[in-house]
Short mmCIF file of C-alpha atoms in Angstrom, two decimals:
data_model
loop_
_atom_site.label_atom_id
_atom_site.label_comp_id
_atom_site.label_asym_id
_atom_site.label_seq_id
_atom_site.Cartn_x
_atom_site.Cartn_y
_atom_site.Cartn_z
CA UNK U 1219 0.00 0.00 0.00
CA UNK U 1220 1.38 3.62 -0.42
CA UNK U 1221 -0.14 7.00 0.88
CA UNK U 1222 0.80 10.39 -0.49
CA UNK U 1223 1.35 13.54 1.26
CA UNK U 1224 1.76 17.23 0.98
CA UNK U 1225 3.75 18.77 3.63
CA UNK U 1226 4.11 22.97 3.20
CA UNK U 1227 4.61 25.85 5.87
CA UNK U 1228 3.59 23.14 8.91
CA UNK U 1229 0.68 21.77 6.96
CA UNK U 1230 0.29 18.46 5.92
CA UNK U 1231 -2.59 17.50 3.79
CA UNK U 1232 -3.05 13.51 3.04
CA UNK U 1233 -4.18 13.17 -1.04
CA UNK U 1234 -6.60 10.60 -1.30
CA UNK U 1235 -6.70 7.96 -4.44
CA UNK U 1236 -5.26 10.28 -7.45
CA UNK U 1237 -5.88 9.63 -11.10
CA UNK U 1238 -2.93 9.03 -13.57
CA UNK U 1239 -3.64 12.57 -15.25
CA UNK U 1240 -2.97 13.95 -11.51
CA UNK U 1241 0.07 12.35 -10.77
CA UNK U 1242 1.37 13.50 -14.23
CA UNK U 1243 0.92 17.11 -13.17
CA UNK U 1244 1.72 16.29 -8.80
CA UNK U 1245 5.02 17.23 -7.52
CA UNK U 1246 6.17 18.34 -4.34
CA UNK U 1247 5.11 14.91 -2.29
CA UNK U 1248 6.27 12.69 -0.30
CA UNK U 1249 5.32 8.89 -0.97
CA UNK U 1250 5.00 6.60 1.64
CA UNK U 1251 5.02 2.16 0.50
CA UNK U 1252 4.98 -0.20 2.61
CA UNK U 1253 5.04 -3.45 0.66
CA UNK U 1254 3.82 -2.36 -2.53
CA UNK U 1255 2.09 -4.62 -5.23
CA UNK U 1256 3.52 -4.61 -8.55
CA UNK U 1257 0.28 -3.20 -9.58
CA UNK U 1258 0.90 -0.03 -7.37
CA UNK U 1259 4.16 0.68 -8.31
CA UNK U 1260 2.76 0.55 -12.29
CA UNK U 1261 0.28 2.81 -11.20
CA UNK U 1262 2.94 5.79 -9.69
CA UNK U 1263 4.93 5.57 -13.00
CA UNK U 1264 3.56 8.99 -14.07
CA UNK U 1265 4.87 10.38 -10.92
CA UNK U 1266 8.00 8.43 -10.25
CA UNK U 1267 9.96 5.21 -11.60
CA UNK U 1268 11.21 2.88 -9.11
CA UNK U 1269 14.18 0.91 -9.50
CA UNK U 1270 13.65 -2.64 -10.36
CA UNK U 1271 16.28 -3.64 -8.19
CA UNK U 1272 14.29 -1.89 -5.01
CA UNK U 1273 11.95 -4.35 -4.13
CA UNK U 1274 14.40 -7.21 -3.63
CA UNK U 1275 16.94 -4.82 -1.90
CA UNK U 1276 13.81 -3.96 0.70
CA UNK U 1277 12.99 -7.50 1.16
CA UNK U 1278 16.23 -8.73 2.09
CA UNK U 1279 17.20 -8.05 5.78
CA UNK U 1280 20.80 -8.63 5.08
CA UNK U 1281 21.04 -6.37 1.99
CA UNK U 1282 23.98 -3.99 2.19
CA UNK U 1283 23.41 0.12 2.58
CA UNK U 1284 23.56 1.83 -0.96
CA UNK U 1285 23.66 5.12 -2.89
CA UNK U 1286 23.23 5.31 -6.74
CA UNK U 1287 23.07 7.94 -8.56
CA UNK U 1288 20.17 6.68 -11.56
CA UNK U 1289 18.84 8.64 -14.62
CA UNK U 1290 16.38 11.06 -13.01
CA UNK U 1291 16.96 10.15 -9.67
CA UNK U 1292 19.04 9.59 -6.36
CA UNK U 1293 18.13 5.92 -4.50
CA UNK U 1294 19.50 5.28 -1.29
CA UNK U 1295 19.03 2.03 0.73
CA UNK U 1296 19.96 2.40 4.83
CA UNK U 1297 19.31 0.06 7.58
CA UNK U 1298 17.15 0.78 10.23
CA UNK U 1299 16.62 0.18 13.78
CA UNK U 1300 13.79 -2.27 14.10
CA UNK U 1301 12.59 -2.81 17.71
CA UNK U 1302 9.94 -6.16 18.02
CA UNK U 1303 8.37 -7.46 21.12
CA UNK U 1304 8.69 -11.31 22.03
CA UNK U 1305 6.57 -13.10 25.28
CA UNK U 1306 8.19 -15.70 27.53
CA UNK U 1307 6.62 -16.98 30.62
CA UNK U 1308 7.02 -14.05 32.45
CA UNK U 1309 7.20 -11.01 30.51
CA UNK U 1310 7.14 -9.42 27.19
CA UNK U 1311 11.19 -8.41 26.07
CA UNK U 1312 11.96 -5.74 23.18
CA UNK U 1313 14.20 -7.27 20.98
CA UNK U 1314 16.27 -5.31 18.57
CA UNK U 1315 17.30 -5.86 14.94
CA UNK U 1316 17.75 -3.77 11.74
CA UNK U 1317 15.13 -3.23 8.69
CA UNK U 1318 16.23 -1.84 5.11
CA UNK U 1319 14.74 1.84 3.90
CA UNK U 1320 14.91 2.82 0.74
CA UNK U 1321 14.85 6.33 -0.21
CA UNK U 1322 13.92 7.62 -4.05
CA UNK U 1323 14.80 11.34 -4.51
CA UNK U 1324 13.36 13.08 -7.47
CA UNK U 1325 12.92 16.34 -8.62
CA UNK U 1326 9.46 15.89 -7.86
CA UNK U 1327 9.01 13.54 -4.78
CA UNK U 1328 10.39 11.63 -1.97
CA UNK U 1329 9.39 7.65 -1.93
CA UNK U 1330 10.47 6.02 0.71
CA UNK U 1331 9.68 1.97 0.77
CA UNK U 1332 9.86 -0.34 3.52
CA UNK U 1333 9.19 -4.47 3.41
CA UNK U 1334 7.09 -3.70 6.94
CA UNK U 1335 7.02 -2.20 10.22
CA UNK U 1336 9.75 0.54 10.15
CA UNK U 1337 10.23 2.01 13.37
CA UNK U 1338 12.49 5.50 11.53
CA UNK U 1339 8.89 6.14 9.10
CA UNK U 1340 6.74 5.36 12.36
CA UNK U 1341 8.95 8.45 14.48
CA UNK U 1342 8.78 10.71 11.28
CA UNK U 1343 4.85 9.69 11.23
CA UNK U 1344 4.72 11.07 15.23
CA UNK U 1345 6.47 14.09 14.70
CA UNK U 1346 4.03 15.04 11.65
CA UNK U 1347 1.07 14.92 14.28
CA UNK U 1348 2.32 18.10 16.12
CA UNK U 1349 3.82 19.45 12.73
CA UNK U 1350 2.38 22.73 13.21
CA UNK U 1351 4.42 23.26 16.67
CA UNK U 1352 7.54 21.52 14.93
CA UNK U 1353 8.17 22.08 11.17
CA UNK U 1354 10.33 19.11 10.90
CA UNK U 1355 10.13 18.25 7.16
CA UNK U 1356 8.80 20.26 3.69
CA UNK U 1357 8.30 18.42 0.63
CA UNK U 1358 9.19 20.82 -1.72
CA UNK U 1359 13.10 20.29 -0.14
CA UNK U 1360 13.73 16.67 -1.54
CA UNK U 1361 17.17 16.19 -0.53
CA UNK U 1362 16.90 18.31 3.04
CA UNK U 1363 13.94 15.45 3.49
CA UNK U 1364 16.06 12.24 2.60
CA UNK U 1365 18.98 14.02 5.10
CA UNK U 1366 16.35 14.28 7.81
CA UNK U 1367 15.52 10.44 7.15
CA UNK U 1368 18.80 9.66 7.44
CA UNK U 1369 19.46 11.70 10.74
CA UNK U 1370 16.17 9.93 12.24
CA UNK U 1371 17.68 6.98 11.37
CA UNK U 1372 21.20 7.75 13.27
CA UNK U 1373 18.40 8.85 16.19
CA UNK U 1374 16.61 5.83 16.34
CA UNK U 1375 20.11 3.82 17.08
CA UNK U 1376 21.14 5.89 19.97
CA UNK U 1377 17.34 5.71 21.20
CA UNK U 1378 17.41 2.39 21.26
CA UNK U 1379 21.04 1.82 22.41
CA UNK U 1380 19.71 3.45 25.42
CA UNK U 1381 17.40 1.09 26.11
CA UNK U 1382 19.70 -1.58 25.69
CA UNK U 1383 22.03 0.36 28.23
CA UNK U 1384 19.42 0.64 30.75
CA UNK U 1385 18.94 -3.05 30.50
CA UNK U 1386 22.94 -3.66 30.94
CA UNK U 1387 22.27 -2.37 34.70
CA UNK U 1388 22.29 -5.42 35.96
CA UNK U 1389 22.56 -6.14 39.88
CA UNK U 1390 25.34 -9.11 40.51
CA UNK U 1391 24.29 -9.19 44.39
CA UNK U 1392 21.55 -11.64 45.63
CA UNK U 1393 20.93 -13.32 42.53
CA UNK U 1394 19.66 -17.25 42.69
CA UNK U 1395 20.78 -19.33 39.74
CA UNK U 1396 17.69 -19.04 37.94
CA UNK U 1397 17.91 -15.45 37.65
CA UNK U 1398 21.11 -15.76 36.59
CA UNK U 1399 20.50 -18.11 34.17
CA UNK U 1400 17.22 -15.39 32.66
CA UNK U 1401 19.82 -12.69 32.85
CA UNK U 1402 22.46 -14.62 30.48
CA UNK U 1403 19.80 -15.09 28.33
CA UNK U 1404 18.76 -11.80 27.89
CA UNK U 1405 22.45 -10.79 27.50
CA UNK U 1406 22.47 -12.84 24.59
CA UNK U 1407 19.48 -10.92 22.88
CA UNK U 1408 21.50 -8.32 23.69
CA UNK U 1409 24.47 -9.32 22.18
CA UNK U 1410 22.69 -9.94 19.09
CA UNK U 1411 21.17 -6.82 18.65
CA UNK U 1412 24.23 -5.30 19.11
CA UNK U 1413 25.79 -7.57 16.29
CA UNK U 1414 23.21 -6.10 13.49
CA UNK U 1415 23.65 -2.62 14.63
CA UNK U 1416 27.16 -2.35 14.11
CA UNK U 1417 27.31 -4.41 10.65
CA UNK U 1418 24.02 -1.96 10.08
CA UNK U 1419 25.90 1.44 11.72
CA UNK U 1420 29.06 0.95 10.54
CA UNK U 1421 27.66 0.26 6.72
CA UNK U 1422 25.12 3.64 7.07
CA UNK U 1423 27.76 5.68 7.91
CA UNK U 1424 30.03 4.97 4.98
CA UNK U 1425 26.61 5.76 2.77
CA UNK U 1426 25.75 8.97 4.66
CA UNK U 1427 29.82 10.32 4.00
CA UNK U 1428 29.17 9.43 0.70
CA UNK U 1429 26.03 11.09 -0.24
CA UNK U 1430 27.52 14.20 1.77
CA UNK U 1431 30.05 14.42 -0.74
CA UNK U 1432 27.31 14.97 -3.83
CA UNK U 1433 26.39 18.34 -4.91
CA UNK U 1434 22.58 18.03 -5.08
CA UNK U 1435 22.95 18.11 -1.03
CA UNK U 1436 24.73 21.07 -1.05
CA UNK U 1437 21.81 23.44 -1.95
CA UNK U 1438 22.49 25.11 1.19
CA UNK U 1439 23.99 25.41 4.48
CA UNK U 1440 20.93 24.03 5.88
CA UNK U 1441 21.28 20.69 3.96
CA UNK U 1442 25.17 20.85 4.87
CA UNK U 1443 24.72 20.89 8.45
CA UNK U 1444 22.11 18.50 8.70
CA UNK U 1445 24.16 15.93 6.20
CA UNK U 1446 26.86 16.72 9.13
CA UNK U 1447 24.53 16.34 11.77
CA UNK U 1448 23.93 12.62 10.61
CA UNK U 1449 27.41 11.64 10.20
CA UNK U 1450 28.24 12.78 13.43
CA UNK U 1451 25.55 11.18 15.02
CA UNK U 1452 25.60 7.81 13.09
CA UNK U 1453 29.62 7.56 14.22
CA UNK U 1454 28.43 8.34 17.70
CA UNK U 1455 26.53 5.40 17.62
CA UNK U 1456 28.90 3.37 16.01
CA UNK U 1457 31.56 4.19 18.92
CA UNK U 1458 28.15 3.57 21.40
CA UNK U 1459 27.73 -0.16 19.88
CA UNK U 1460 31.41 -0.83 20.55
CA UNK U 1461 31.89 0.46 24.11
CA UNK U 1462 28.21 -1.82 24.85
CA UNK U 1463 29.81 -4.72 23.70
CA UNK U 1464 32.53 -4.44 25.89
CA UNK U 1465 29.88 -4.26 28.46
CA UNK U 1466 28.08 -7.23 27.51
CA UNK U 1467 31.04 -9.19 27.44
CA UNK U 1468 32.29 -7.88 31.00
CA UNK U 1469 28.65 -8.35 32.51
CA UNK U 1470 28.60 -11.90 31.13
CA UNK U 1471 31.79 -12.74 32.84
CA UNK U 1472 30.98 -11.35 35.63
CA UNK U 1473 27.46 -13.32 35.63
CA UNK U 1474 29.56 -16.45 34.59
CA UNK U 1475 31.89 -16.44 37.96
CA UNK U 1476 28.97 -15.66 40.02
CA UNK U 1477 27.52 -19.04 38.57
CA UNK U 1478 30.61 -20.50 39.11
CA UNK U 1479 30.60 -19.23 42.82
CA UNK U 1480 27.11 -20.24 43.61
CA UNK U 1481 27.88 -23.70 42.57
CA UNK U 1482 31.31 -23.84 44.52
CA UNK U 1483 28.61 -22.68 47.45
CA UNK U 1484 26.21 -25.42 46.96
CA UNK U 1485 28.84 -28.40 46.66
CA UNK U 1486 30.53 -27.18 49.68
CA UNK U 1487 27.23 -27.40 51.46
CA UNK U 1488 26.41 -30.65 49.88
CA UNK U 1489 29.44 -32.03 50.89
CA UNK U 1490 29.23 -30.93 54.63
CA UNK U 1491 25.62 -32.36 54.57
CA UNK U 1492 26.92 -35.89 53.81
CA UNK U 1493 29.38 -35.68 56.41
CA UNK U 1494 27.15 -35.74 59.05
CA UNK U 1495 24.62 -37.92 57.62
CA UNK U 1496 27.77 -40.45 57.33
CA UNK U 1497 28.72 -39.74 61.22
CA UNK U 1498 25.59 -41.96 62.39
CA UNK U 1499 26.88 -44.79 60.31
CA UNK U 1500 30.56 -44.39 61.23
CA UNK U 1501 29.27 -44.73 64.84
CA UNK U 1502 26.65 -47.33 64.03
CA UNK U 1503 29.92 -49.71 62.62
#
């Protein structure tokens, strides 16, 4: 499916279903897809050609970040931050991986295509509630929009590194072995995550340096800044996802010897207890 809107002067109007003859003529718009038909993309070809090679770059979760420079067009491809919810027994745990974006810049539009659930369209989509307090985006400035994609994106990452930092506070001190044995499990969701945000971070930022370097983002100082703005903030996070794996590893270890020490505990005890349950017999013989 794919919605189209008009964002101007902290207005955004929503177009409903518009005829070929309109799209010919619409410009100015961004275009939102979330796992488009083939039929729907046939149907925006008077407004904007997507690359046949999008729809299996957005469908692969392991596709690598891209910039290409087509015919009438920029496409970009970044990895988001993807945050999902899974149930055990006890409680529901946020679980982190990455989703691919794609980005089509035109003189005309923005498209922007996701396989599903993207968590960087679902924060722009928030923001555009309270638009009129917060001018955040304007479609007529196609390449200041991608840049503020791509610095949402960079957001997103620290966002949820945070989360995954408040869950890294973990009290060592009067644990049993079963929590123990929860907490090295969630460590190891953790550790994951971490995994596809840096492959995901580290890839991004290479993109984001790149399309900094292209003149069609230089219309202004605006766009310059903000193209800065996500560089810095993408290599933030990249220097975030390495110092958290450090932690992961130390809090594991430490988890590991407390294990370790709680079982050195428990056969000591054992072994006292059959001591004096052998004294009886000692005496007894």
């Amino acid at each position: 499916m794919f919605t189209i809107h008009s964002i101007h002067d902290g207005k955004i109007q929503t177009l409903p279903k518009v005829s070929a003859a309109k799209l010919k003529t619409l410009s100015n718009v961004w275009v939102n897809m979330t796992q488009p038909t083939p039929e729907e993309i046939i149907a925006l070809l008077p407004l904007v050609e997507i690359p046949e090679e999008l729809m299996p770059d957005v469908s692969d979760v392991n596709e690598v970040p891209k910039f290409d420079k087509l015919e009438n067009a920029f496409y970009i491809l970044v990895q988001t931050p993807l945050a999902t919810s899974s149930t055990n027994e006890e409680n529901a745990v946020t679980e982190y991986t990455t989703a691919p974006l794609a980005i089509v810049v035109t003189e005309r539009c923005v498209v922007t295509v996701s396989a599903g659930k993207n968590d960087v369209i679902a924060y722009l989509e928030e923001k555009l509630k309270n638009i009129s307090q917060n001018r955040i985006v304007d479609t007529r400035h196609q390449s200041h929009f991608a840049g503020k994609l791509l610095l949402f994106t960079a957001k997103r990452y620290l966002r949820y590194l945070k989360d995954i930092y408040n869950r890294l506070q973990i009290p060592l001190a009067d644990h049993n072995l079963s929590e123990v044995d929860q907490e090295i499990t969630d460590l190891l969701k953790i550790e994951k995550s971490l995994v596809y945000f840096d492959t995901s971070i580290r890839s991004n930022y290479v993109i984001i340096e790149k399309i900094a370097s292209r003149q069609l983002f230089h219309e202004n100082e605006e766009n310059i800044e903000l193209l800065n703005d996500a560089t810095h903030e993408m290599r933030q996070a990249a220097e975030v996802v390495k110092v958290y794996a450090h932690i992961v590893e130390d809090v594991r270890n430490a988890l590991s010897s407390l294990i370790s020490n709680n079982l050195t505990r428990t056969v000591n005890w054992l072994t006292k207890v059959t001591i004096i349950l052998m004294i009886p017999t000692f005496v007894g013989t």
